[in-house]
Short mmCIF file of N, CA and C and ligand atoms in Angstrom, two decimals:
data_model
loop_
_atom_site.label_atom_id
_atom_site.label_comp_id
_atom_site.label_asym_id
_atom_site.label_seq_id
_atom_site.Cartn_x
_atom_site.Cartn_y
_atom_site.Cartn_z
N MET A 584 -47.56 -31.53 5.62
CA MET A 584 -46.26 -32.20 5.47
C MET A 584 -45.14 -31.24 5.88
N GLU A 585 -44.35 -31.67 6.81
CA GLU A 585 -43.34 -30.80 7.41
C GLU A 585 -42.30 -30.31 6.40
N ASP A 586 -41.71 -31.25 5.63
CA ASP A 586 -40.61 -30.81 4.78
C ASP A 586 -40.93 -30.84 3.28
N CYS A 587 -42.20 -30.69 2.95
CA CYS A 587 -42.59 -30.56 1.53
C CYS A 587 -42.34 -29.11 1.08
N ILE A 588 -41.59 -28.96 -0.01
CA ILE A 588 -41.24 -27.61 -0.51
C ILE A 588 -42.49 -26.77 -0.78
N PHE A 589 -43.49 -27.39 -1.40
CA PHE A 589 -44.67 -26.60 -1.77
C PHE A 589 -45.53 -26.28 -0.54
N CYS A 590 -45.54 -27.15 0.47
CA CYS A 590 -46.22 -26.79 1.72
C CYS A 590 -45.51 -25.60 2.36
N LYS A 591 -44.19 -25.61 2.30
CA LYS A 591 -43.42 -24.49 2.87
C LYS A 591 -43.72 -23.20 2.11
N ILE A 592 -43.82 -23.29 0.79
CA ILE A 592 -44.17 -22.10 0.00
C ILE A 592 -45.58 -21.64 0.37
N ALA A 593 -46.51 -22.60 0.52
CA ALA A 593 -47.90 -22.25 0.87
C ALA A 593 -47.96 -21.58 2.25
N ARG A 594 -47.09 -22.01 3.16
CA ARG A 594 -47.07 -21.43 4.51
C ARG A 594 -46.25 -20.13 4.57
N GLY A 595 -45.60 -19.79 3.45
CA GLY A 595 -44.79 -18.57 3.42
C GLY A 595 -43.41 -18.76 4.02
N GLU A 596 -43.00 -20.00 4.28
CA GLU A 596 -41.68 -20.24 4.88
C GLU A 596 -40.56 -20.19 3.85
N ILE A 597 -40.93 -20.44 2.58
CA ILE A 597 -39.99 -20.28 1.46
C ILE A 597 -40.61 -19.21 0.57
N PRO A 598 -39.83 -18.19 0.18
CA PRO A 598 -40.41 -17.14 -0.66
C PRO A 598 -40.74 -17.64 -2.07
N SER A 599 -41.74 -17.04 -2.67
CA SER A 599 -42.10 -17.36 -4.05
C SER A 599 -42.67 -16.11 -4.70
N ALA A 600 -42.61 -16.08 -6.03
CA ALA A 600 -43.19 -14.95 -6.77
C ALA A 600 -44.66 -15.28 -7.03
N LYS A 601 -45.51 -14.86 -6.10
CA LYS A 601 -46.94 -15.19 -6.18
C LYS A 601 -47.65 -14.31 -7.20
N VAL A 602 -48.54 -14.93 -7.97
CA VAL A 602 -49.39 -14.12 -8.86
C VAL A 602 -50.85 -14.19 -8.43
N TYR A 603 -51.20 -15.17 -7.58
CA TYR A 603 -52.57 -15.27 -7.07
C TYR A 603 -52.56 -16.14 -5.81
N GLU A 604 -53.40 -15.74 -4.86
CA GLU A 604 -53.55 -16.56 -3.64
C GLU A 604 -54.95 -16.35 -3.07
N ASP A 605 -55.54 -17.44 -2.61
CA ASP A 605 -56.76 -17.35 -1.80
C ASP A 605 -56.68 -18.43 -0.73
N ASP A 606 -57.80 -18.73 -0.08
CA ASP A 606 -57.78 -19.70 1.02
C ASP A 606 -57.41 -21.10 0.56
N GLU A 607 -57.70 -21.40 -0.71
CA GLU A 607 -57.57 -22.78 -1.20
C GLU A 607 -56.32 -23.05 -2.02
N ILE A 608 -55.92 -22.05 -2.82
CA ILE A 608 -54.82 -22.29 -3.78
C ILE A 608 -53.82 -21.14 -3.78
N LEU A 609 -52.68 -21.45 -4.38
CA LEU A 609 -51.64 -20.45 -4.58
C LEU A 609 -51.11 -20.65 -6.00
N VAL A 610 -50.87 -19.54 -6.70
CA VAL A 610 -50.25 -19.61 -8.02
C VAL A 610 -48.98 -18.75 -7.98
N PHE A 611 -47.87 -19.35 -8.38
CA PHE A 611 -46.59 -18.64 -8.32
C PHE A 611 -45.71 -19.04 -9.51
N LYS A 612 -44.67 -18.24 -9.74
CA LYS A 612 -43.79 -18.49 -10.88
C LYS A 612 -42.88 -19.67 -10.61
N ASP A 613 -42.74 -20.55 -11.60
CA ASP A 613 -41.79 -21.66 -11.48
C ASP A 613 -40.37 -21.11 -11.44
N ILE A 614 -39.56 -21.65 -10.54
CA ILE A 614 -38.19 -21.16 -10.36
C ILE A 614 -37.29 -21.48 -11.56
N ASN A 615 -37.70 -22.47 -12.34
CA ASN A 615 -36.90 -22.92 -13.49
C ASN A 615 -37.83 -23.03 -14.71
N PRO A 616 -38.21 -21.85 -15.27
CA PRO A 616 -39.27 -21.86 -16.29
C PRO A 616 -38.91 -22.61 -17.56
N LEU A 617 -39.84 -23.42 -18.04
CA LEU A 617 -39.64 -24.17 -19.28
C LEU A 617 -40.14 -23.38 -20.48
N THR A 618 -41.01 -22.42 -20.24
CA THR A 618 -41.54 -21.56 -21.30
C THR A 618 -41.48 -20.12 -20.80
N LYS A 619 -41.76 -19.18 -21.70
CA LYS A 619 -41.63 -17.76 -21.35
C LYS A 619 -42.45 -17.43 -20.09
N ILE A 620 -43.66 -17.97 -20.04
CA ILE A 620 -44.47 -17.87 -18.82
C ILE A 620 -44.66 -19.28 -18.30
N HIS A 621 -44.26 -19.51 -17.06
CA HIS A 621 -44.40 -20.84 -16.46
C HIS A 621 -44.80 -20.64 -15.00
N LEU A 622 -46.08 -20.91 -14.74
CA LEU A 622 -46.62 -20.76 -13.38
C LEU A 622 -46.95 -22.13 -12.81
N LEU A 623 -47.03 -22.19 -11.50
CA LEU A 623 -47.46 -23.41 -10.82
C LEU A 623 -48.67 -23.05 -9.96
N CYS A 624 -49.71 -23.86 -10.08
CA CYS A 624 -50.89 -23.69 -9.23
C CYS A 624 -50.93 -24.86 -8.26
N ILE A 625 -50.93 -24.58 -6.97
CA ILE A 625 -50.97 -25.66 -5.97
C ILE A 625 -52.17 -25.48 -5.04
N PRO A 626 -52.79 -26.60 -4.65
CA PRO A 626 -53.74 -26.52 -3.55
C PRO A 626 -52.95 -26.31 -2.27
N LYS A 627 -53.50 -25.60 -1.31
CA LYS A 627 -52.76 -25.42 -0.05
C LYS A 627 -52.72 -26.72 0.75
N GLU A 628 -53.68 -27.59 0.49
CA GLU A 628 -53.69 -28.89 1.16
C GLU A 628 -52.70 -29.82 0.48
N HIS A 629 -51.94 -30.54 1.27
CA HIS A 629 -50.95 -31.47 0.71
C HIS A 629 -51.58 -32.79 0.29
N PHE A 630 -51.45 -33.13 -0.99
CA PHE A 630 -51.66 -34.49 -1.48
C PHE A 630 -50.87 -34.62 -2.77
N LYS A 631 -50.57 -35.85 -3.16
CA LYS A 631 -49.59 -36.02 -4.23
C LYS A 631 -50.19 -36.11 -5.63
N THR A 632 -51.21 -36.93 -5.78
CA THR A 632 -51.70 -37.20 -7.15
C THR A 632 -53.23 -37.22 -7.19
N VAL A 633 -53.75 -37.26 -8.40
CA VAL A 633 -55.21 -37.32 -8.57
C VAL A 633 -55.79 -38.64 -8.04
N ALA A 634 -54.92 -39.64 -7.81
CA ALA A 634 -55.40 -40.90 -7.22
C ALA A 634 -55.89 -40.66 -5.79
N GLU A 635 -55.48 -39.55 -5.20
CA GLU A 635 -55.87 -39.23 -3.81
C GLU A 635 -57.02 -38.24 -3.74
N LEU A 636 -57.70 -38.04 -4.86
CA LEU A 636 -58.84 -37.11 -4.84
C LEU A 636 -60.01 -37.72 -4.08
N ASN A 637 -60.54 -36.98 -3.14
CA ASN A 637 -61.82 -37.33 -2.52
C ASN A 637 -62.83 -36.28 -3.00
N GLU A 638 -64.00 -36.28 -2.45
CA GLU A 638 -65.03 -35.37 -2.95
C GLU A 638 -64.60 -33.90 -2.79
N GLN A 639 -64.07 -33.58 -1.63
CA GLN A 639 -63.68 -32.20 -1.34
C GLN A 639 -62.51 -31.75 -2.23
N ARG A 640 -61.54 -32.64 -2.43
CA ARG A 640 -60.38 -32.29 -3.27
C ARG A 640 -60.79 -32.18 -4.74
N THR A 641 -61.79 -32.98 -5.14
CA THR A 641 -62.29 -32.91 -6.52
C THR A 641 -62.90 -31.53 -6.77
N LEU A 642 -63.67 -31.06 -5.81
CA LEU A 642 -64.26 -29.72 -5.92
C LEU A 642 -63.16 -28.66 -5.95
N LEU A 643 -62.16 -28.85 -5.10
CA LEU A 643 -61.03 -27.92 -5.02
C LEU A 643 -60.30 -27.82 -6.36
N LEU A 644 -60.07 -28.97 -6.97
CA LEU A 644 -59.34 -28.99 -8.24
C LEU A 644 -60.18 -28.36 -9.36
N GLY A 645 -61.48 -28.66 -9.36
CA GLY A 645 -62.37 -28.05 -10.36
C GLY A 645 -62.38 -26.54 -10.21
N SER A 646 -62.45 -26.11 -8.97
CA SER A 646 -62.47 -24.68 -8.68
C SER A 646 -61.13 -24.04 -9.08
N ALA A 647 -60.03 -24.74 -8.87
CA ALA A 647 -58.72 -24.22 -9.27
C ALA A 647 -58.67 -24.04 -10.80
N LEU A 648 -59.20 -25.00 -11.54
CA LEU A 648 -59.21 -24.89 -13.01
C LEU A 648 -60.07 -23.70 -13.45
N LYS A 649 -61.20 -23.51 -12.77
CA LYS A 649 -62.07 -22.38 -13.11
C LYS A 649 -61.34 -21.05 -12.88
N LYS A 650 -60.62 -20.97 -11.76
CA LYS A 650 -59.88 -19.73 -11.46
C LYS A 650 -58.77 -19.50 -12.48
N ILE A 651 -58.07 -20.56 -12.86
CA ILE A 651 -57.02 -20.43 -13.89
C ILE A 651 -57.65 -19.90 -15.18
N GLY A 652 -58.79 -20.46 -15.56
CA GLY A 652 -59.46 -20.02 -16.79
C GLY A 652 -59.82 -18.55 -16.74
N ALA A 653 -60.26 -18.09 -15.58
CA ALA A 653 -60.67 -16.69 -15.44
C ALA A 653 -59.47 -15.75 -15.40
N LEU A 654 -58.38 -16.20 -14.79
CA LEU A 654 -57.25 -15.30 -14.53
C LEU A 654 -56.15 -15.36 -15.59
N ALA A 655 -56.12 -16.42 -16.38
CA ALA A 655 -55.02 -16.60 -17.35
C ALA A 655 -54.77 -15.36 -18.22
N PRO A 656 -55.82 -14.68 -18.72
CA PRO A 656 -55.55 -13.50 -19.55
C PRO A 656 -54.79 -12.42 -18.79
N LEU A 657 -55.02 -12.33 -17.49
CA LEU A 657 -54.32 -11.31 -16.69
C LEU A 657 -52.86 -11.67 -16.48
N TRP A 658 -52.51 -12.92 -16.70
CA TRP A 658 -51.12 -13.37 -16.53
C TRP A 658 -50.37 -13.36 -17.86
N GLY A 659 -50.98 -12.79 -18.92
CA GLY A 659 -50.31 -12.71 -20.21
C GLY A 659 -50.50 -13.95 -21.06
N LEU A 660 -51.55 -14.74 -20.74
CA LEU A 660 -51.74 -16.01 -21.43
C LEU A 660 -52.98 -15.99 -22.34
N GLU A 661 -53.34 -14.79 -22.80
CA GLU A 661 -54.56 -14.67 -23.59
C GLU A 661 -54.50 -15.40 -24.92
N GLU A 662 -53.28 -15.70 -25.41
CA GLU A 662 -53.13 -16.41 -26.69
C GLU A 662 -53.28 -17.92 -26.54
N GLY A 663 -53.40 -18.41 -25.31
CA GLY A 663 -53.48 -19.86 -25.09
C GLY A 663 -52.38 -20.32 -24.16
N TYR A 664 -52.58 -21.48 -23.58
CA TYR A 664 -51.60 -21.99 -22.63
C TYR A 664 -51.82 -23.49 -22.47
N ARG A 665 -50.88 -24.14 -21.83
CA ARG A 665 -50.97 -25.59 -21.62
C ARG A 665 -50.97 -25.88 -20.13
N LEU A 666 -51.87 -26.76 -19.71
CA LEU A 666 -51.90 -27.21 -18.32
C LEU A 666 -51.37 -28.63 -18.26
N VAL A 667 -50.44 -28.87 -17.33
CA VAL A 667 -49.81 -30.19 -17.19
C VAL A 667 -49.78 -30.55 -15.71
N ILE A 668 -50.17 -31.79 -15.41
CA ILE A 668 -50.01 -32.30 -14.03
C ILE A 668 -49.22 -33.60 -14.13
N ASN A 669 -47.95 -33.55 -13.77
CA ASN A 669 -47.14 -34.76 -13.76
C ASN A 669 -47.55 -35.62 -12.56
N GLN A 670 -47.74 -36.92 -12.84
CA GLN A 670 -48.23 -37.84 -11.82
C GLN A 670 -47.23 -38.95 -11.59
N GLY A 671 -46.45 -38.84 -10.54
CA GLY A 671 -45.48 -39.89 -10.22
C GLY A 671 -44.11 -39.58 -10.81
N GLU A 672 -43.10 -40.12 -10.16
CA GLU A 672 -41.71 -39.84 -10.53
C GLU A 672 -41.42 -40.24 -11.99
N ALA A 673 -41.96 -41.37 -12.43
CA ALA A 673 -41.68 -41.84 -13.79
C ALA A 673 -42.22 -40.88 -14.84
N ALA A 674 -43.19 -40.06 -14.45
CA ALA A 674 -43.75 -39.08 -15.38
C ALA A 674 -43.14 -37.70 -15.18
N GLY A 675 -42.13 -37.62 -14.32
CA GLY A 675 -41.44 -36.35 -14.13
C GLY A 675 -41.87 -35.56 -12.91
N GLN A 676 -42.68 -36.18 -12.04
CA GLN A 676 -43.08 -35.44 -10.83
C GLN A 676 -41.92 -35.44 -9.84
N SER A 677 -41.38 -34.26 -9.59
CA SER A 677 -40.25 -34.17 -8.66
C SER A 677 -40.66 -33.64 -7.29
N VAL A 678 -41.82 -32.99 -7.22
CA VAL A 678 -42.32 -32.50 -5.93
C VAL A 678 -43.63 -33.24 -5.63
N PRO A 679 -43.67 -33.98 -4.53
CA PRO A 679 -44.82 -34.85 -4.26
C PRO A 679 -46.02 -34.11 -3.64
N HIS A 680 -46.33 -32.96 -4.23
CA HIS A 680 -47.47 -32.15 -3.80
C HIS A 680 -48.15 -31.73 -5.09
N LEU A 681 -49.38 -32.17 -5.31
CA LEU A 681 -50.03 -31.95 -6.60
C LEU A 681 -49.90 -30.50 -7.05
N HIS A 682 -49.50 -30.31 -8.30
CA HIS A 682 -49.37 -28.97 -8.86
C HIS A 682 -49.71 -28.99 -10.33
N ILE A 683 -50.33 -27.92 -10.76
CA ILE A 683 -50.69 -27.76 -12.17
C ILE A 683 -49.68 -26.80 -12.79
N HIS A 684 -48.93 -27.29 -13.77
CA HIS A 684 -48.05 -26.40 -14.53
C HIS A 684 -48.92 -25.59 -15.50
N ILE A 685 -48.69 -24.30 -15.55
CA ILE A 685 -49.38 -23.42 -16.50
C ILE A 685 -48.30 -22.84 -17.40
N LEU A 686 -48.30 -23.30 -18.66
CA LEU A 686 -47.20 -23.00 -19.58
C LEU A 686 -47.69 -22.18 -20.75
N GLY A 687 -46.97 -21.13 -21.10
CA GLY A 687 -47.38 -20.34 -22.27
C GLY A 687 -46.48 -19.13 -22.45
N GLY A 688 -47.06 -18.12 -23.11
CA GLY A 688 -46.31 -16.90 -23.38
C GLY A 688 -45.51 -17.00 -24.67
N GLU A 689 -45.65 -18.13 -25.36
CA GLU A 689 -44.96 -18.36 -26.62
C GLU A 689 -45.69 -19.51 -27.31
N PRO A 690 -45.51 -19.67 -28.64
CA PRO A 690 -46.16 -20.80 -29.31
C PRO A 690 -45.61 -22.12 -28.76
N LEU A 691 -46.47 -23.07 -28.48
CA LEU A 691 -46.04 -24.37 -27.94
C LEU A 691 -46.29 -25.45 -28.99
N ARG A 692 -45.28 -26.25 -29.24
CA ARG A 692 -45.45 -27.34 -30.21
C ARG A 692 -46.26 -28.46 -29.61
N TRP A 693 -47.00 -29.16 -30.44
CA TRP A 693 -47.77 -30.31 -29.98
C TRP A 693 -47.82 -31.34 -31.09
N GLU A 694 -46.66 -31.84 -31.46
CA GLU A 694 -46.60 -32.91 -32.45
C GLU A 694 -45.31 -33.67 -32.23
N LYS A 695 -45.24 -34.87 -32.78
CA LYS A 695 -44.04 -35.70 -32.60
C LYS A 695 -42.93 -35.23 -33.52
P1 5GP B 1452 -42.65 -31.47 -11.29
O1 5GP B 1452 -41.34 -31.86 -11.90
O2 5GP B 1452 -42.84 -32.06 -9.92
O3 5GP B 1452 -43.84 -31.69 -12.18
O4 5GP B 1452 -42.58 -29.89 -11.12
C1 5GP B 1452 -41.96 -29.29 -10.04
C2 5GP B 1452 -41.65 -27.88 -10.48
O5 5GP B 1452 -41.38 -27.13 -9.31
C3 5GP B 1452 -40.43 -27.76 -11.38
O6 5GP B 1452 -40.81 -27.16 -12.61
C4 5GP B 1452 -39.46 -26.90 -10.57
O7 5GP B 1452 -38.76 -25.98 -11.36
C5 5GP B 1452 -40.39 -26.20 -9.58
N1 5GP B 1452 -39.78 -25.89 -8.30
C6 5GP B 1452 -39.07 -26.73 -7.51
N2 5GP B 1452 -38.68 -26.11 -6.38
C7 5GP B 1452 -39.19 -24.84 -6.46
C8 5GP B 1452 -39.12 -23.72 -5.58
O8 5GP B 1452 -38.53 -23.75 -4.49
N3 5GP B 1452 -39.75 -22.58 -5.99
C9 5GP B 1452 -40.41 -22.50 -7.19
N4 5GP B 1452 -41.00 -21.34 -7.49
N5 5GP B 1452 -40.49 -23.55 -8.04
C10 5GP B 1452 -39.89 -24.70 -7.68
ZN1 ZN B 1453 -46.95 -30.38 0.39
#
């Protein structure tokens, strides 16, 4: 996608504070953190939501979760963290390139 912000970040055309990168994914700091530690994990391939998962993307997403699980302690998230994937504008998705929010670094509430 030519003018997708996260594709531009993946291509290095927009700078980002990267904490991890390989051939498939990139993890970088959210520019507007909601918690003390707020990272975004994106596949380098552009697609918007889990409704667009095919076999290869399903493997990619599973592998991304495995990498997050292995690396989270190195990012200061050893006490726990929250993973969020907003799906669609009504749910708060503002960038139409699938991304996993990785939130933590402080106690997170989970009640009404
Ligand atoms: P969404 O609202 O789509 O679930 O999340 C998009 C996230 O991307 C937001 O938390 C927003 O702060 C972050 N974001 C938007 N533009 C940029 C950018 O150019 N650089 C970085 N690092 N984060 C961005
Ligand atoms: Zn994109």
